CSV table of C-alpha atoms and ligand atoms in Angstrom, one decimal:
chain,number,residue,atom,x,y,z
V,10,UNK,CA,132.5,120.0,100.5
V,11,UNK,CA,129.3,121.3,102.2
V,12,UNK,CA,126.7,119.1,100.6
V,13,UNK,CA,125.7,115.4,100.2
V,14,UNK,CA,123.4,113.8,97.7
V,15,UNK,CA,121.3,110.8,98.8
V,16,UNK,CA,119.5,108.5,96.3
V,17,UNK,CA,116.8,105.9,97.0
V,18,UNK,CA,116.1,103.5,94.0
V,19,UNK,CA,112.9,101.6,94.7
V,20,UNK,CA,110.8,99.4,92.6
V,21,UNK,CA,108.2,102.2,92.1
V,22,UNK,CA,109.9,105.5,92.9
V,23,UNK,CA,113.4,107.0,92.4
V,24,UNK,CA,114.0,109.6,95.1
V,25,UNK,CA,116.9,112.1,95.4
V,26,UNK,CA,117.8,114.5,98.2
V,27,UNK,CA,120.3,117.2,98.8
V,28,UNK,CA,121.4,117.5,102.4
V,29,UNK,CA,124.0,119.4,104.5
V,30,UNK,CA,127.1,117.7,105.8
V,31,UNK,CA,125.1,117.1,109.0
V,32,UNK,CA,122.3,115.3,107.2
V,33,UNK,CA,119.7,118.1,107.2
V,34,UNK,CA,117.5,117.7,104.1
V,35,UNK,CA,117.5,120.8,101.9
V,36,UNK,CA,115.6,119.5,98.9
V,37,UNK,CA,113.8,116.3,97.8
V,38,UNK,CA,112.7,115.1,94.4
V,39,UNK,CA,110.6,111.9,93.6
V,40,UNK,CA,110.0,110.5,90.1
V,41,UNK,CA,108.8,107.1,89.0
V,42,UNK,CA,111.7,104.7,88.6
V,43,UNK,CA,112.4,104.4,84.8
V,44,UNK,CA,110.8,101.2,83.5
V,45,UNK,CA,112.3,101.3,80.0
V,46,UNK,CA,115.9,101.7,78.8
V,47,UNK,CA,119.3,100.0,79.0
V,48,UNK,CA,121.8,99.5,81.8
V,49,UNK,CA,122.8,103.1,81.9
V,50,UNK,CA,119.3,104.7,81.8
V,51,UNK,CA,118.9,104.8,85.6
V,52,UNK,CA,122.4,106.3,86.2
V,53,UNK,CA,121.7,108.9,83.5
V,54,UNK,CA,118.4,109.8,85.1
V,55,UNK,CA,120.2,110.2,88.5
V,56,UNK,CA,122.9,112.3,86.9
V,57,UNK,CA,120.4,114.6,85.2
V,58,UNK,CA,118.3,115.0,88.5
V,59,UNK,CA,121.5,115.8,90.5
V,60,UNK,CA,122.7,118.3,87.9
V,61,UNK,CA,119.3,120.1,87.9
V,62,UNK,CA,119.0,120.1,91.7
V,63,UNK,CA,122.4,121.6,92.3
V,64,UNK,CA,122.0,124.1,89.4
V,65,UNK,CA,118.6,125.2,90.9
V,66,UNK,CA,120.3,125.7,94.3
V,67,UNK,CA,123.3,127.5,92.9
V,68,UNK,CA,125.7,124.8,94.1
V,69,UNK,CA,128.9,123.7,92.3
V,70,UNK,CA,129.8,120.0,91.9
V,71,UNK,CA,133.1,120.8,93.9
V,72,UNK,CA,130.9,121.6,96.9
V,73,UNK,CA,129.5,118.0,97.0
V,74,UNK,CA,131.2,115.7,99.5
V,75,UNK,CA,129.8,112.5,97.9
V,76,UNK,CA,126.8,110.6,96.7
V,77,UNK,CA,125.2,107.8,98.7
V,78,UNK,CA,122.8,105.3,97.0
V,79,UNK,CA,120.5,102.8,98.5
V,80,UNK,CA,119.1,100.6,95.7
V,81,UNK,CA,116.8,97.7,95.1
V,82,UNK,CA,119.0,94.5,94.8
V,83,UNK,CA,120.6,92.1,94.3
V,84,UNK,CA,123.9,93.9,93.9
V,85,UNK,CA,127.4,93.3,92.7
V,86,UNK,CA,128.8,95.6,95.4
V,87,UNK,CA,132.4,95.7,94.0
V,88,UNK,CA,131.2,96.9,90.6
V,89,UNK,CA,128.4,98.9,92.2
V,90,UNK,CA,125.8,97.5,89.9
V,91,UNK,CA,122.4,95.8,90.2
V,92,UNK,CA,122.1,92.4,88.7
V,93,UNK,CA,118.9,90.5,87.9
V,94,UNK,CA,116.6,92.5,90.2
V,95,UNK,CA,113.2,90.7,90.1
V,96,UNK,CA,111.0,93.6,91.2
V,97,UNK,CA,112.0,96.2,88.5
V,98,UNK,CA,111.6,96.0,84.7
V,99,UNK,CA,115.2,97.1,84.0
V,100,UNK,CA,116.6,94.1,85.7
V,101,UNK,CA,120.3,94.9,85.6
V,102,UNK,CA,121.9,98.4,85.7
V,103,UNK,CA,125.2,100.2,86.4
V,104,UNK,CA,125.5,102.8,89.1
V,105,UNK,CA,129.0,103.3,90.6
V,106,UNK,CA,131.2,103.3,87.5
V,107,UNK,CA,129.2,105.8,85.3
V,108,UNK,CA,128.4,108.2,88.2
V,109,UNK,CA,132.0,108.2,89.3
V,110,UNK,CA,133.1,109.0,85.8
V,111,UNK,CA,130.7,111.9,85.5
V,112,UNK,CA,131.0,113.4,89.0
V,113,UNK,CA,134.5,112.4,90.1
V,114,UNK,CA,133.5,112.4,93.8
V,115,UNK,CA,133.2,109.6,96.4
V,116,UNK,CA,130.1,107.4,95.6
V,117,UNK,CA,128.7,104.6,97.7
V,118,UNK,CA,126.2,102.0,96.5
V,119,UNK,CA,124.5,99.6,98.9
V,120,UNK,CA,121.2,97.7,99.0
V,121,UNK,CA,118.3,100.0,100.1
V,122,UNK,CA,117.7,98.1,103.5
V,123,UNK,CA,121.5,98.2,104.2
V,124,UNK,CA,121.4,102.0,103.7
V,125,UNK,CA,118.3,102.2,105.9
V,126,UNK,CA,119.9,100.4,108.9
V,127,UNK,CA,122.9,102.8,108.6
V,128,UNK,CA,120.5,105.7,108.6
V,129,UNK,CA,118.8,104.3,111.7
V,130,UNK,CA,122.2,104.2,113.4
V,131,UNK,CA,123.3,107.7,112.4
V,132,UNK,CA,120.0,109.6,112.4
V,133,UNK,CA,117.2,107.4,113.7
V,134,UNK,CA,116.2,105.1,116.6
V,135,UNK,CA,119.5,103.3,116.7
V,136,UNK,CA,121.8,106.1,117.8
V,137,UNK,CA,122.6,104.4,121.2
V,138,UNK,CA,122.8,100.9,119.9
V,139,UNK,CA,125.5,98.7,118.4
V,140,UNK,CA,123.3,95.8,117.2
V,141,UNK,CA,120.4,96.9,114.9
V,142,UNK,CA,118.3,95.3,112.3
V,143,UNK,CA,116.0,97.1,109.9
V,144,UNK,CA,113.2,95.2,108.1
V,145,UNK,CA,111.2,96.6,105.2
V,146,UNK,CA,107.7,95.2,104.4
V,147,UNK,CA,107.0,96.7,101.0
V,148,UNK,CA,106.8,95.6,97.3
V,149,UNK,CA,109.5,93.2,98.5
V,150,UNK,CA,110.8,92.2,101.9
V,151,UNK,CA,114.4,92.8,102.9
V,152,UNK,CA,116.7,93.7,105.9
V,153,UNK,CA,119.8,95.5,106.8
V,154,UNK,CA,121.9,94.5,109.9
V,155,UNK,CA,124.6,96.1,112.0
V,156,UNK,CA,126.3,93.6,114.3
V,157,UNK,CA,128.7,94.9,117.0
V,158,UNK,CA,128.8,98.2,115.1
V,159,UNK,CA,129.7,96.5,111.8
V,160,UNK,CA,127.5,97.1,108.8
V,161,UNK,CA,127.0,93.7,107.2
V,162,UNK,CA,127.5,93.5,103.4
V,163,UNK,CA,128.4,90.0,102.4
V,164,UNK,CA,130.7,88.8,99.5
V,165,UNK,CA,128.5,90.5,96.8
V,166,UNK,CA,126.7,93.0,99.0
V,167,UNK,CA,123.6,90.9,99.5
V,168,UNK,CA,123.7,90.0,103.2
V,169,UNK,CA,120.1,91.0,103.6
V,170,UNK,CA,117.9,89.0,101.3
V,171,UNK,CA,115.8,87.8,104.2
V,172,UNK,CA,112.6,88.0,102.0
V,173,UNK,CA,113.7,84.7,100.5
V,174,UNK,CA,113.9,82.9,103.9
V,175,UNK,CA,111.9,79.7,103.3
V,176,UNK,CA,108.8,79.7,105.6
V,177,UNK,CA,107.3,76.5,104.2
V,178,UNK,CA,109.4,74.1,102.0
V,179,UNK,CA,106.3,72.3,100.7
V,180,UNK,CA,104.6,75.6,99.7
V,181,UNK,CA,102.9,76.0,96.3
V,182,UNK,CA,103.2,79.8,96.6
V,183,UNK,CA,105.8,81.2,94.2
V,184,UNK,CA,108.0,84.1,94.9
V,185,UNK,CA,109.0,86.6,92.2
V,186,UNK,CA,112.5,85.2,92.3
V,187,UNK,CA,111.1,81.9,91.1
V,188,UNK,CA,111.5,80.0,94.4
V,189,UNK,CA,108.6,78.6,96.5
V,190,UNK,CA,107.5,79.1,100.0
V,191,UNK,CA,109.7,82.3,100.6
V,192,UNK,CA,108.5,84.9,103.2
V,193,UNK,CA,108.1,87.3,100.3
V,194,UNK,CA,105.8,84.9,98.5
V,195,UNK,CA,103.3,85.4,101.3
V,196,UNK,CA,103.7,88.9,102.8
V,197,UNK,CA,105.2,91.3,100.3
V,198,UNK,CA,103.0,93.9,98.6
V,199,UNK,CA,103.6,92.1,95.3
V,200,UNK,CA,102.2,88.8,96.7
V,201,UNK,CA,99.7,89.4,99.5
V,202,UNK,CA,96.8,89.2,97.0
V,203,UNK,CA,97.9,85.6,95.9
V,204,UNK,CA,98.2,84.7,99.6
V,205,UNK,CA,94.7,85.9,100.3
V,206,UNK,CA,93.4,83.8,97.4
V,207,UNK,CA,95.3,80.8,98.8
V,208,UNK,CA,93.9,81.2,102.3
V,209,UNK,CA,90.3,81.6,101.1
V,210,UNK,CA,90.6,78.5,98.9
V,211,UNK,CA,91.5,76.4,102.0
V,212,UNK,CA,89.8,78.1,105.0
V,213,UNK,CA,86.3,77.1,106.2
V,214,UNK,CA,84.5,80.4,106.8
V,215,UNK,CA,81.9,81.5,109.3
V,216,UNK,CA,78.6,83.0,108.0
V,217,UNK,CA,79.8,86.4,109.3
V,218,UNK,CA,83.1,86.0,107.3
V,219,UNK,CA,81.2,84.9,104.2
V,220,UNK,CA,79.0,88.0,104.4
V,221,UNK,CA,82.0,90.3,104.8
V,222,UNK,CA,83.0,93.0,102.4
V,223,UNK,CA,86.3,91.4,101.9
V,224,UNK,CA,84.7,88.1,100.8
V,225,UNK,CA,82.5,90.0,98.4
V,226,UNK,CA,85.6,91.7,96.9
V,227,UNK,CA,87.3,88.2,96.7
V,228,UNK,CA,84.4,86.8,94.7
V,229,UNK,CA,84.6,89.8,92.4
V,230,UNK,CA,88.4,89.3,92.1
V,231,UNK,CA,88.9,92.8,93.4
V,232,UNK,CA,91.1,92.1,96.5
V,233,UNK,CA,94.2,94.2,96.8
V,234,UNK,CA,96.7,94.8,99.7
V,235,UNK,CA,95.3,98.3,100.1
V,236,UNK,CA,91.7,97.0,100.3
V,237,UNK,CA,92.7,94.3,102.9
V,238,UNK,CA,94.1,96.9,105.2
V,239,UNK,CA,91.4,99.5,104.7
V,240,UNK,CA,88.8,96.9,105.5
V,241,UNK,CA,90.9,95.8,108.5
V,242,UNK,CA,90.8,99.4,109.8
V,243,UNK,CA,87.0,99.2,109.5
V,244,UNK,CA,87.0,95.9,111.5
V,245,UNK,CA,85.9,93.7,108.6
V,246,UNK,CA,86.0,90.2,110.3
V,247,UNK,CA,87.6,88.3,107.4
V,248,UNK,CA,90.1,91.1,106.7
V,249,UNK,CA,91.1,91.0,110.4
V,250,UNK,CA,91.5,87.2,110.3
V,251,UNK,CA,93.8,87.4,107.2
V,252,UNK,CA,95.8,90.3,108.7
V,253,UNK,CA,96.3,88.1,111.8
V,254,UNK,CA,97.6,85.2,109.7
V,255,UNK,CA,99.8,87.6,107.8
V,256,UNK,CA,101.2,88.8,111.2
V,257,UNK,CA,102.0,85.2,112.0
V,258,UNK,CA,104.0,84.8,108.8
V,259,UNK,CA,105.8,88.1,109.5
V,260,UNK,CA,106.5,87.0,113.0
V,261,UNK,CA,108.1,83.8,111.6
V,262,UNK,CA,110.3,85.8,109.2
V,263,UNK,CA,111.2,88.5,111.8
V,264,UNK,CA,112.0,85.9,114.5
V,265,UNK,CA,114.3,84.1,112.0
V,266,UNK,CA,116.1,87.4,111.4
V,267,UNK,CA,116.4,88.1,115.2
V,268,UNK,CA,117.7,84.5,115.8
V,269,UNK,CA,120.4,85.1,113.2
V,270,UNK,CA,121.6,88.6,113.9
V,271,UNK,CA,120.7,88.9,117.7
V,272,UNK,CA,119.9,92.7,117.6
V,273,UNK,CA,119.1,95.0,120.5
V,274,UNK,CA,116.7,97.0,118.3
V,275,UNK,CA,114.7,96.0,115.3
V,276,UNK,CA,112.9,98.7,113.3
V,277,UNK,CA,110.2,98.2,110.7
V,278,UNK,CA,109.7,100.3,107.6
V,279,UNK,CA,108.3,100.0,104.1
V,280,UNK,CA,105.0,101.2,102.8
V,281,UNK,CA,103.0,98.2,104.2
V,282,UNK,CA,104.2,98.9,107.8
V,283,UNK,CA,104.2,102.7,107.6
V,284,UNK,CA,100.7,102.9,106.1
V,285,UNK,CA,99.2,100.4,108.6
V,286,UNK,CA,101.3,100.6,111.7
V,287,UNK,CA,98.9,98.9,114.2
V,288,UNK,CA,97.6,96.3,111.9
V,289,UNK,CA,101.1,95.2,111.0
V,290,UNK,CA,103.0,95.6,114.3
V,291,UNK,CA,100.4,94.2,116.8
V,292,UNK,CA,100.0,90.8,115.2
V,293,UNK,CA,103.8,90.5,114.9
V,294,UNK,CA,104.1,91.3,118.6
V,295,UNK,CA,101.3,88.8,119.4
V,296,UNK,CA,103.1,85.8,117.7
V,297,UNK,CA,106.8,86.7,117.9
V,298,UNK,CA,107.4,84.8,121.2
V,299,UNK,CA,106.3,81.6,119.5
V,300,UNK,CA,109.4,81.8,117.2
V,301,UNK,CA,112.1,83.8,118.8
V,302,UNK,CA,114.9,81.9,120.5
V,303,UNK,CA,117.3,84.8,121.3
V,304,UNK,CA,116.5,87.4,123.9
V,305,UNK,CA,113.8,89.6,122.3
V,306,UNK,CA,114.9,93.0,121.1
V,307,UNK,CA,112.9,96.2,121.1
V,308,UNK,CA,110.6,96.1,118.0
V,309,UNK,CA,109.2,99.3,116.6
V,310,UNK,CA,108.5,101.3,113.5
V,311,UNK,CA,111.3,103.4,112.2
V,312,UNK,CA,110.9,107.1,113.2
V,313,UNK,CA,112.5,108.0,109.9
V,314,UNK,CA,109.3,107.0,108.0
V,315,UNK,CA,109.4,107.0,104.2
V,316,UNK,CA,112.8,108.9,104.2
V,317,UNK,CA,114.7,106.1,105.9
V,318,UNK,CA,116.5,104.8,102.8
V,319,UNK,CA,117.2,108.4,101.6
V,320,UNK,CA,118.6,109.4,105.0
V,321,UNK,CA,120.5,106.1,105.1
V,322,UNK,CA,122.1,106.9,101.7
V,323,UNK,CA,123.1,110.3,103.1
V,324,UNK,CA,124.5,108.7,106.2
V,325,UNK,CA,126.8,106.5,104.1
V,326,UNK,CA,128.6,109.8,103.1
V,327,UNK,CA,128.3,111.6,106.5
V,328,UNK,CA,129.9,108.7,108.3
V,329,UNK,CA,131.1,106.0,105.9
V,330,UNK,CA,130.9,102.4,107.3
V,331,UNK,CA,134.4,100.9,107.6
V,332,UNK,CA,133.2,97.7,105.9
V,333,UNK,CA,132.4,99.8,102.8
V,334,UNK,CA,135.5,102.0,102.6
V,335,UNK,CA,137.7,99.1,101.4
V,336,UNK,CA,135.2,98.1,98.7
V,337,UNK,CA,134.0,101.4,97.2
V,338,UNK,CA,135.0,105.1,97.5
Q,401,ZN,ZN1,112.2,84.5,96.7
């Protein structure tokens, strides 16, 4: 039982890694997450990738200690399956049951952010803390929380859907879940573009802002999240104003999470944060005091970068959280 497999199922990519019992990565593979198929397609893809990976490395299945999976949600954690995920074309799919039938080794399935916060505790910035929250700003927004050393799961494994915190109950901005005014409807990668259109339809702009490259792109309907941040890095005045407003929305959401979980450490990950560290973190730090009631925690980017979910999935097997042992094995 020398090796562990970690799996990160995201909206865009499916990543698999082989690690030692101590969590040292030996091999990583990334493929696009299957967009077509039935509820077994994703599990079958994972099975085939694992079989190929261990075959290539000359490893037998008997040498695997277990498989940890951090997946896009929402979950039915007892059945280890994903149900009605809004950000992925195969909305519902099985993981725990088929993989257990095929491999006959311990398998753990949690939400990706829940895996990530466990990875932060075991391998990352959280090693000396008992109260940690991880927040991802990516295609969607989510969080994982450890409170007094306990990994929070919830009745169905969904104690982390912070992206659906209502920021404005009168909002006309619609979230992919169907609700209105959710944090994700403003600041997730899937929705920033709509938020920019909304801001520019109601803001009065200075001449300098009207002459900016971002406004030109807006008029040509070419605004994307990537363009916003790349123009922000080039100090485009309108891009910086929007990024500041986005930071205020993120500060509202993150402050709500801090007020609920009372962490000592809050780490940020996800492609939007990791690709634009200063433009995301600085506005959050500027506005957070307006909204936090609890004593403010240390807020920083995860040192585990894009591997945080993968390492978290591996950490589930290295040191299985006691809240999970009674639910899955
Ligand atoms: Zn929502």
